[in-house]
Short mmCIF file of C-alpha atoms in Angstrom, two decimals:
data_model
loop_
_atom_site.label_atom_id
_atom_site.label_comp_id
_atom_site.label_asym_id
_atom_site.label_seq_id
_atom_site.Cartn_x
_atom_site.Cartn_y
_atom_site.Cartn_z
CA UNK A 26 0.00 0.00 0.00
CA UNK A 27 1.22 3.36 -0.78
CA UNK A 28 0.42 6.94 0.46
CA UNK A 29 0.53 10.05 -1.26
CA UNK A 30 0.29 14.01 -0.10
CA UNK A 31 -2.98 15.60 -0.77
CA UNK A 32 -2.28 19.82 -0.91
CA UNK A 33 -5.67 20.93 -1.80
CA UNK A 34 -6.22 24.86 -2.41
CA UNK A 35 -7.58 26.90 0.18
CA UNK A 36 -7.31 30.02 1.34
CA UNK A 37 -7.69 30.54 5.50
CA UNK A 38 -8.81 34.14 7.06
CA UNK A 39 -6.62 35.44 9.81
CA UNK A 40 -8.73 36.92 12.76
CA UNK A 41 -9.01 38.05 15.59
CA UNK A 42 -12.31 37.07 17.64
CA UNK A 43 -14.72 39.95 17.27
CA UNK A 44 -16.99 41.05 20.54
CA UNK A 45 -20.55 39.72 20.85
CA UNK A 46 -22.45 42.95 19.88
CA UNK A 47 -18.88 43.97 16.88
CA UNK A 48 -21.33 45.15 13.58
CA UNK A 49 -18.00 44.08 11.67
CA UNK A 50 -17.73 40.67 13.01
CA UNK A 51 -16.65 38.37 10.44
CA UNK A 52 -19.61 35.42 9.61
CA UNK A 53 -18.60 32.30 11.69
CA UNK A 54 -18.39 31.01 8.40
CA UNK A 55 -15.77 33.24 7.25
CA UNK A 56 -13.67 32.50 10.12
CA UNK A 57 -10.38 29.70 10.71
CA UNK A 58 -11.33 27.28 12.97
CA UNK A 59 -8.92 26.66 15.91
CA UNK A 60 -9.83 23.34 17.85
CA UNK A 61 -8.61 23.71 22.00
CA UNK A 62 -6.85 21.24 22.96
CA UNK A 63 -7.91 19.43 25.93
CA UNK A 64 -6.31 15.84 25.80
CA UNK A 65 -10.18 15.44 24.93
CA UNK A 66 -9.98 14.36 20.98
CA UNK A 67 -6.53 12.46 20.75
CA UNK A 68 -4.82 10.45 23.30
CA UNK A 69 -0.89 10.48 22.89
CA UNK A 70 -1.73 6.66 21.92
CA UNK A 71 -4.01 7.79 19.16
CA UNK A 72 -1.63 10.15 17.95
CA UNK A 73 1.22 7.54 17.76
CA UNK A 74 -1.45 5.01 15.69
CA UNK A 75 -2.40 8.01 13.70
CA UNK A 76 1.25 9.10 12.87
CA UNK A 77 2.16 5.21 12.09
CA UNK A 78 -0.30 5.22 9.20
CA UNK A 79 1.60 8.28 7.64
CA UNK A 80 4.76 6.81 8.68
CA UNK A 81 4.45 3.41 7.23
CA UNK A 82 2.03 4.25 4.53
CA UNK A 83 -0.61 2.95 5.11
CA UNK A 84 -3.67 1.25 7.75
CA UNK A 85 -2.45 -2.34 7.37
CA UNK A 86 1.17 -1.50 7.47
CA UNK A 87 0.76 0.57 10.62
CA UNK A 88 -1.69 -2.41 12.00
CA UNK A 89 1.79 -4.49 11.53
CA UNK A 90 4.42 -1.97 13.12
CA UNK A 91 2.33 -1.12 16.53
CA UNK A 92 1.52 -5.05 16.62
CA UNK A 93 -2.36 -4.68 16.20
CA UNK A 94 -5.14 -5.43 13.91
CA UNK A 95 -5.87 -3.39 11.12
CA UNK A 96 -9.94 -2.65 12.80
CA UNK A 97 -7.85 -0.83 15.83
CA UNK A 98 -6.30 1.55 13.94
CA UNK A 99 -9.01 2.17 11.40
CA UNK A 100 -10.90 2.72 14.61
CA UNK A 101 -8.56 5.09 16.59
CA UNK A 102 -8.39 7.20 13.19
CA UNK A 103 -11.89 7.29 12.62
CA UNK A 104 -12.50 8.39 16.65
CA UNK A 105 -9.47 11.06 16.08
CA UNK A 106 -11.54 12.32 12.92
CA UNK A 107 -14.61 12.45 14.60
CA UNK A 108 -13.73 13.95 18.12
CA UNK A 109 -11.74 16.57 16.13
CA UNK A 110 -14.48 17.68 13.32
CA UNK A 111 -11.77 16.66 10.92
CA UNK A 112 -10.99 14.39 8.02
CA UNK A 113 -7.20 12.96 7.93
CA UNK A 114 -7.15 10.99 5.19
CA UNK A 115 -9.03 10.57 1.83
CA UNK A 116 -9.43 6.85 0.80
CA UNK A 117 -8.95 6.21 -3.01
CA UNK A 118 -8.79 2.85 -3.78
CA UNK A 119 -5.95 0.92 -2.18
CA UNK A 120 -4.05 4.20 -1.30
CA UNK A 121 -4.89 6.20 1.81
CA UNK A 122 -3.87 10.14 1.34
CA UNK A 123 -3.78 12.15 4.21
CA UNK A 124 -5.13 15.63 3.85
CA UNK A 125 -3.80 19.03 4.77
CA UNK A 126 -5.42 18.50 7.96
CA UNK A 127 -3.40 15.20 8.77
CA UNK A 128 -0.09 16.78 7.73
CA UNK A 129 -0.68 19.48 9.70
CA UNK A 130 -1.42 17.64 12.75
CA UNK A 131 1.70 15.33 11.70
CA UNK A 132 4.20 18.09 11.86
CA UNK A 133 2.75 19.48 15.26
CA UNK A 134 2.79 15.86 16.58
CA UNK A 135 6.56 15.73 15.88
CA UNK A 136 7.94 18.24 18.99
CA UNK A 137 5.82 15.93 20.86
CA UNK A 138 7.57 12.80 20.36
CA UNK A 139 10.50 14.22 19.92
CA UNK A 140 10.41 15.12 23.60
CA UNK A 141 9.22 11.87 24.72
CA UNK A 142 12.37 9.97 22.74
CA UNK A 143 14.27 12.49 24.39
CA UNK A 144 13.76 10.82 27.78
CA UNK A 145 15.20 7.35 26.88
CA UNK A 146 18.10 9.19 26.96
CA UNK A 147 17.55 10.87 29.86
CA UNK A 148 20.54 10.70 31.98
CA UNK A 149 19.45 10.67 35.85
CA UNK A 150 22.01 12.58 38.00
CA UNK A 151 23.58 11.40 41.14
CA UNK A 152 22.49 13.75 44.31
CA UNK A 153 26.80 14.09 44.34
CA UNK A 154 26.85 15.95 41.05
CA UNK A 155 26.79 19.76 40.43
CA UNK A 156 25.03 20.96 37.72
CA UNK A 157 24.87 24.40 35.83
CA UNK A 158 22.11 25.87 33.27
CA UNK A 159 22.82 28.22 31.25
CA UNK A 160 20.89 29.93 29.00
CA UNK A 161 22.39 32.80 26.79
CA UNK A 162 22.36 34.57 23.13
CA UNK A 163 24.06 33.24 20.07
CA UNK A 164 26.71 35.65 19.34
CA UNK A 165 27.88 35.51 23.14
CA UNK A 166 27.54 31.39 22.86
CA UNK A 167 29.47 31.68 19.94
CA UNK A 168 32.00 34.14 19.70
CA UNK A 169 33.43 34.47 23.98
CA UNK A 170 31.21 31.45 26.58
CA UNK A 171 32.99 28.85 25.24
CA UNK A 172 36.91 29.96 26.83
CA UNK A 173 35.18 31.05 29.89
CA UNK A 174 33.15 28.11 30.50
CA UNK A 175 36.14 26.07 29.42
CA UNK A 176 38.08 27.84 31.91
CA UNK A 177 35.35 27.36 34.51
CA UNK A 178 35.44 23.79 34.31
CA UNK A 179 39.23 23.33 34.83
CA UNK A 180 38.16 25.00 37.96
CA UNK A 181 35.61 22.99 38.55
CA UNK A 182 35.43 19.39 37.00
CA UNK A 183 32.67 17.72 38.33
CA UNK A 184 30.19 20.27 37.29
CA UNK A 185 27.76 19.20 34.78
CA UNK A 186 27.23 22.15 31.95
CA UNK A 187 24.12 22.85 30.17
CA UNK A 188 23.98 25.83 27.74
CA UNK A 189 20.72 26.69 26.06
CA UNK A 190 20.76 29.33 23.11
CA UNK A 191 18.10 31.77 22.77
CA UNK A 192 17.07 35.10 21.04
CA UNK A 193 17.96 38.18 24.13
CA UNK A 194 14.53 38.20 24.94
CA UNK A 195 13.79 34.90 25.26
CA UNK A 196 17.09 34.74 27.63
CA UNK A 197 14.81 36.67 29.89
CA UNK A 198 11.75 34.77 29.71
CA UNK A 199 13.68 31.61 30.22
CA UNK A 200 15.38 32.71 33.35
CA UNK A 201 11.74 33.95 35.24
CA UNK A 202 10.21 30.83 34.47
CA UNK A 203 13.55 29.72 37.18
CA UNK A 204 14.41 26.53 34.79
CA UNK A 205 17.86 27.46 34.76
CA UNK A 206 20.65 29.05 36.86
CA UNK A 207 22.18 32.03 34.78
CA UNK A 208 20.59 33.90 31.87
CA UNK A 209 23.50 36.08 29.69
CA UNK A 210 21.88 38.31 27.43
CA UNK A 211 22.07 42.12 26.10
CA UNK A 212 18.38 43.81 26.64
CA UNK A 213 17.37 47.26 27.12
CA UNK A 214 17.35 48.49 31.09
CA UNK A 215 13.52 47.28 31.82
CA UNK A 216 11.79 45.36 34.43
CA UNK A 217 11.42 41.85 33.48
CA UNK A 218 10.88 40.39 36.49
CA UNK A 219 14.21 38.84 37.05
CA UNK A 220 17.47 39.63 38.78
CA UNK A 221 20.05 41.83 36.83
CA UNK A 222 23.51 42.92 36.81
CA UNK A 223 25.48 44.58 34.39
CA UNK A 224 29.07 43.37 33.56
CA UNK A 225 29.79 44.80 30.51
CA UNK A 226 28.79 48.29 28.72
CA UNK A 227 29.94 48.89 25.33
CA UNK A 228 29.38 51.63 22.80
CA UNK A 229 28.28 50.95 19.21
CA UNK A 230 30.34 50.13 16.24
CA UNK A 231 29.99 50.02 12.24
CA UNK A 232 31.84 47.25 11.09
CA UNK A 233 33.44 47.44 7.52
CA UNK A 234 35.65 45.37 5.53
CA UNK A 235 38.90 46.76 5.29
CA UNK A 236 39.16 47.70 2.10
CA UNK A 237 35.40 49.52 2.08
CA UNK A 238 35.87 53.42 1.80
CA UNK A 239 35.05 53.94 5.26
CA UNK A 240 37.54 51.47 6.82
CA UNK A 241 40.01 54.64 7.78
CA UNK A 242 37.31 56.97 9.28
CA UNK A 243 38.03 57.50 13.32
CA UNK A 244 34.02 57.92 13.64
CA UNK A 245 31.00 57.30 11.63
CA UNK A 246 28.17 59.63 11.61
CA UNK A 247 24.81 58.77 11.47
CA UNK A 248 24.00 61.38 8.39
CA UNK A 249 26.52 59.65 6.35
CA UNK A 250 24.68 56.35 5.85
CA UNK A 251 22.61 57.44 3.04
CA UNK A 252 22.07 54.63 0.28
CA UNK A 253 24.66 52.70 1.90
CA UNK A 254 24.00 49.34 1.65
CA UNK A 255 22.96 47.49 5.04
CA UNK A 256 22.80 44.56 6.68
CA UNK A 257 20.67 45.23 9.85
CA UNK A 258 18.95 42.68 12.58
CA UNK A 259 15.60 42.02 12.60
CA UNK A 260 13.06 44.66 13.44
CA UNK A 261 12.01 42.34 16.67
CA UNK A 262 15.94 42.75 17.75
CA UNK A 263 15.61 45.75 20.81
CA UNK A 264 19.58 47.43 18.83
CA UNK A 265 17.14 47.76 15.48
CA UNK A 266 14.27 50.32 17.06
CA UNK A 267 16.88 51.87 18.74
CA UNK A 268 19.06 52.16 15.42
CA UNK A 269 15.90 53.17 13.37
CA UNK A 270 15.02 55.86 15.38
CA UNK A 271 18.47 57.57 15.49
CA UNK A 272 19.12 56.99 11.71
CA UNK A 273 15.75 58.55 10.60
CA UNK A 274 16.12 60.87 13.00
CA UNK A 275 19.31 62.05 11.42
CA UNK A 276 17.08 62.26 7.87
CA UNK A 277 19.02 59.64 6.69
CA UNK A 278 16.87 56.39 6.40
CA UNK A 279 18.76 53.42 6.30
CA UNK A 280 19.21 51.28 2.70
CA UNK A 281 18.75 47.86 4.39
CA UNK A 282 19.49 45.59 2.10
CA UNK A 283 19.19 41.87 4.06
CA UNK A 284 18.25 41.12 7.57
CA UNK A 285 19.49 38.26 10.26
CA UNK A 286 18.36 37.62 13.45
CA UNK A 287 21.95 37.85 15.41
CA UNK A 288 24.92 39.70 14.84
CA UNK A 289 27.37 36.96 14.17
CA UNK A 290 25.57 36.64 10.90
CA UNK A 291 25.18 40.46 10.26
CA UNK A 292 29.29 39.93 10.76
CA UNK A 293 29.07 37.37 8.07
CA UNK A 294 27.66 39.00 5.29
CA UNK A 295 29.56 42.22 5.75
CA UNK A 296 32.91 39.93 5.96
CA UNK A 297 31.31 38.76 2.16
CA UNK A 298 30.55 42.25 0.76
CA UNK A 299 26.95 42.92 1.48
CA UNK A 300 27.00 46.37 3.20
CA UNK A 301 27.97 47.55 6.23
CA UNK A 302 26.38 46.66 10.03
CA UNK A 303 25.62 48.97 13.26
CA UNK A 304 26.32 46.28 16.29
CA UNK A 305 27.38 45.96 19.55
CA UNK A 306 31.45 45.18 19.38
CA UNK A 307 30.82 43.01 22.60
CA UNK A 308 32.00 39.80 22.17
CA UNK A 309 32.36 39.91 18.18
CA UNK A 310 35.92 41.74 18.67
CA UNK A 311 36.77 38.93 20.13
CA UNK A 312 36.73 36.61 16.84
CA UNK A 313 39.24 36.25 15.03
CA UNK A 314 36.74 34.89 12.60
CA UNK A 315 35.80 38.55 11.26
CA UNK A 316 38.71 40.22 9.44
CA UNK A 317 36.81 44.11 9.72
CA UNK A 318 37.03 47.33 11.13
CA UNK A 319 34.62 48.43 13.91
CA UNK A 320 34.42 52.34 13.74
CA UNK A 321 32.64 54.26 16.66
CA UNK A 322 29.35 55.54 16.08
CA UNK A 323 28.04 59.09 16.52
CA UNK A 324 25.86 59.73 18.83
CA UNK A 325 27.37 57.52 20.60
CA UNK A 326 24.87 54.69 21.55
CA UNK A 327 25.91 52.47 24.67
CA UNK A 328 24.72 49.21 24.87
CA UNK A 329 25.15 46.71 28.51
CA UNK A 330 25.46 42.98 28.57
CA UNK A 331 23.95 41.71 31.55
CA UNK A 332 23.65 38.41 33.52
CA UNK A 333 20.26 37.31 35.19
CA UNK A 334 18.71 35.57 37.87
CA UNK A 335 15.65 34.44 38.99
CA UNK A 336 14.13 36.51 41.20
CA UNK A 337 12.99 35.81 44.81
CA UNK A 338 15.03 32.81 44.58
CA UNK A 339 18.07 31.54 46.61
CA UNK A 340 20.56 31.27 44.21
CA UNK A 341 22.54 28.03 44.11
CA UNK A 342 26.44 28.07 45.22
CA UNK A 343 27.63 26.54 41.55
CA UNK A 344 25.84 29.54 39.65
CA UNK A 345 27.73 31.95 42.35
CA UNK A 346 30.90 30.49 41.66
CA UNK A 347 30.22 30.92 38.16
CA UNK A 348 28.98 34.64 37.90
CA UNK A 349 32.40 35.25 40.16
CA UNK A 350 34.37 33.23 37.43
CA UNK A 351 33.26 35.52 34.74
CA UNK A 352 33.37 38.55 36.26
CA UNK A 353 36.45 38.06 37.25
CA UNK A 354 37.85 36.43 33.49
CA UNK A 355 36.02 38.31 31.20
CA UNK A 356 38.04 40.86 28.88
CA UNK A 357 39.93 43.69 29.58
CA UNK A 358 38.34 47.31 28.96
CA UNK A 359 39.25 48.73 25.41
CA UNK A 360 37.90 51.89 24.32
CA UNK A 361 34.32 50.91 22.59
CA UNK A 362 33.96 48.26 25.79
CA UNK A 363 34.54 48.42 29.04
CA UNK A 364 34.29 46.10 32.31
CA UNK A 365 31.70 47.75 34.92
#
């Protein structure tokens, strides 16, 4: 038996639910339908009969891998199909194709089972053993955590790292919801709800190649950007609205030209010839990666790097000992960055 993808046209209407008495409501009929999920139409069984049909192409194959009859699954996907007000899979002759619908709820399926396969790997700790979570942004993961964890860890062998990349403000989300030790991140100043210290201010840069025509300016002003060609972060990025603001402010727009959602990237792209990038010099001057200049900014626009904590929460003596460890290791003060 074979299987087959069914993609058949439609068109869905984004909304937003309208209020009771709204003249402009949108006809119910005229609206996506978005099922809550209560556990109520699909079992985690039923979903793993349901994604063994896609899987092995078909009712009577699926029957064969979960080691049941072929009227139990038919069954479990008719019950899915009917406690969801949805139809799966389209019978045509020997072939079952599943329909948007089914793929849809394949691909969402996925993170849950990828979770669950997660845990038969799952390593249980001995009460003896330290362990550290991390959670930080890529371009400090990538371009300056790994010496000083490395150095941490000479320090202290026996404790167990975990380091979780995130955008900045998910750094902060991550740490309040107190599932790890130590969130490193740059933000805005704000109240987030967590624990913060600042470790690090720096001032921003334009980065150039070395042979573009501003690589021997001592200062770049923000008038002088004009059609330049750019490669900016992404407008969610807090350094873009700031950036915006000042650049339009200075009636000189910016000419962005591609976008990327962290600055290692943005460092990337300018290293190939793609424009120029406004970005905090904190920790990109640190690889040797990036053959460019990095030319001060005016205004001048300072920027802090910050480590968080949960708040209202004793805080454990291996992240302690590990805030103390950077502190104390992390870079000397240069000009466009400086150690607070």
């Amino acid at each position: 038996m074979t299987i087959r993808a069914d993609y058949p046209a439609r068109d869905a209407v984004r909304y937003t639910t309208p209020m009771v008495d709204d003249p402009n409501a949108q006809p119910a009929s005229e609206r996506t339908h978005r099922s809550s999920w209560s556990g109520s139409w699909a079992s985690l069984r039923d979903l793993e009969v349901f994604r063994a049909v896609i899987e092995q192409g078909g009712i009577s194959s699926a029957a064969r891998s979960l080691g049941v009859s072929q009227p139990a699954v038919s069954r479990t996907i008719s019950q899915i199909e009917e406690k969801s007000a949805r139809s799966l899979f389209r019978r045509d002759g020997v072939q079952v194709v599943p329909t948007t619908e089914a793929l849809q709820l394949y691909e969402a399926s996925a993170k849950v089972f990828s979770a669950l396969a997660d845990l038969q790997d799952l390593r249980w700790l001995d009460d003896s053993e330290e362990r550290l979570g991390i959670v930080t942004a890529p371009t400090l993961a990538h371009c300056w955590l790994p010496e000083t964890v490395t150095s941490f860890r000479a320090r202290y062998p026996d404790v167990r790292v975990t380091i979780d990349i995130q955008s900045s403000m998910d750094v902060i989300r991550t740490v309040a919801t107190g599932v790890v030790d130590v969130g490193i991140a740059e933000v805005p100043q704000g109240d987030f709800g967590v624990d913060a210290r600042a470790f690090r201010r720096s001032s921003l840069v334009v980065a150039v190649r070395p042979d573009h025509r501003w690589a021997t300016k001592t200062v770049i002003g923000s008038a002088e950007f004009g059609s330049e060609p750019m490669v900016a972060l992404v407008q969610r990025n807090p350094l873009r609205a700031v950036l915006d603001r000042v650049l339009w402010r200075s009636g000189s727009p910016p000419n962005i030209v591609m976008e990327t959602s962290d600055t290692i990237t943005a460092m990337e792209y300018v290293s190939s010839g793609q424009g120029v990038a406004v970005v905090n010099p904190f920790p990109v001057i640190l690889d040797s990666r990036f053959d460019l200049r990095f030319i001060p900014l005016d205004p001048v626009l300072e920027y802090e790097t910050s480590i968080f904590t949960t708040a209202n929460r004793p805080m454990r003596s291996v992240a302690k000992r590990f805030i103390e460890h950077l502190l104390e290791t992390q870079p000397d003060s240069v000009p466009i960055s400086e150690r607070l």
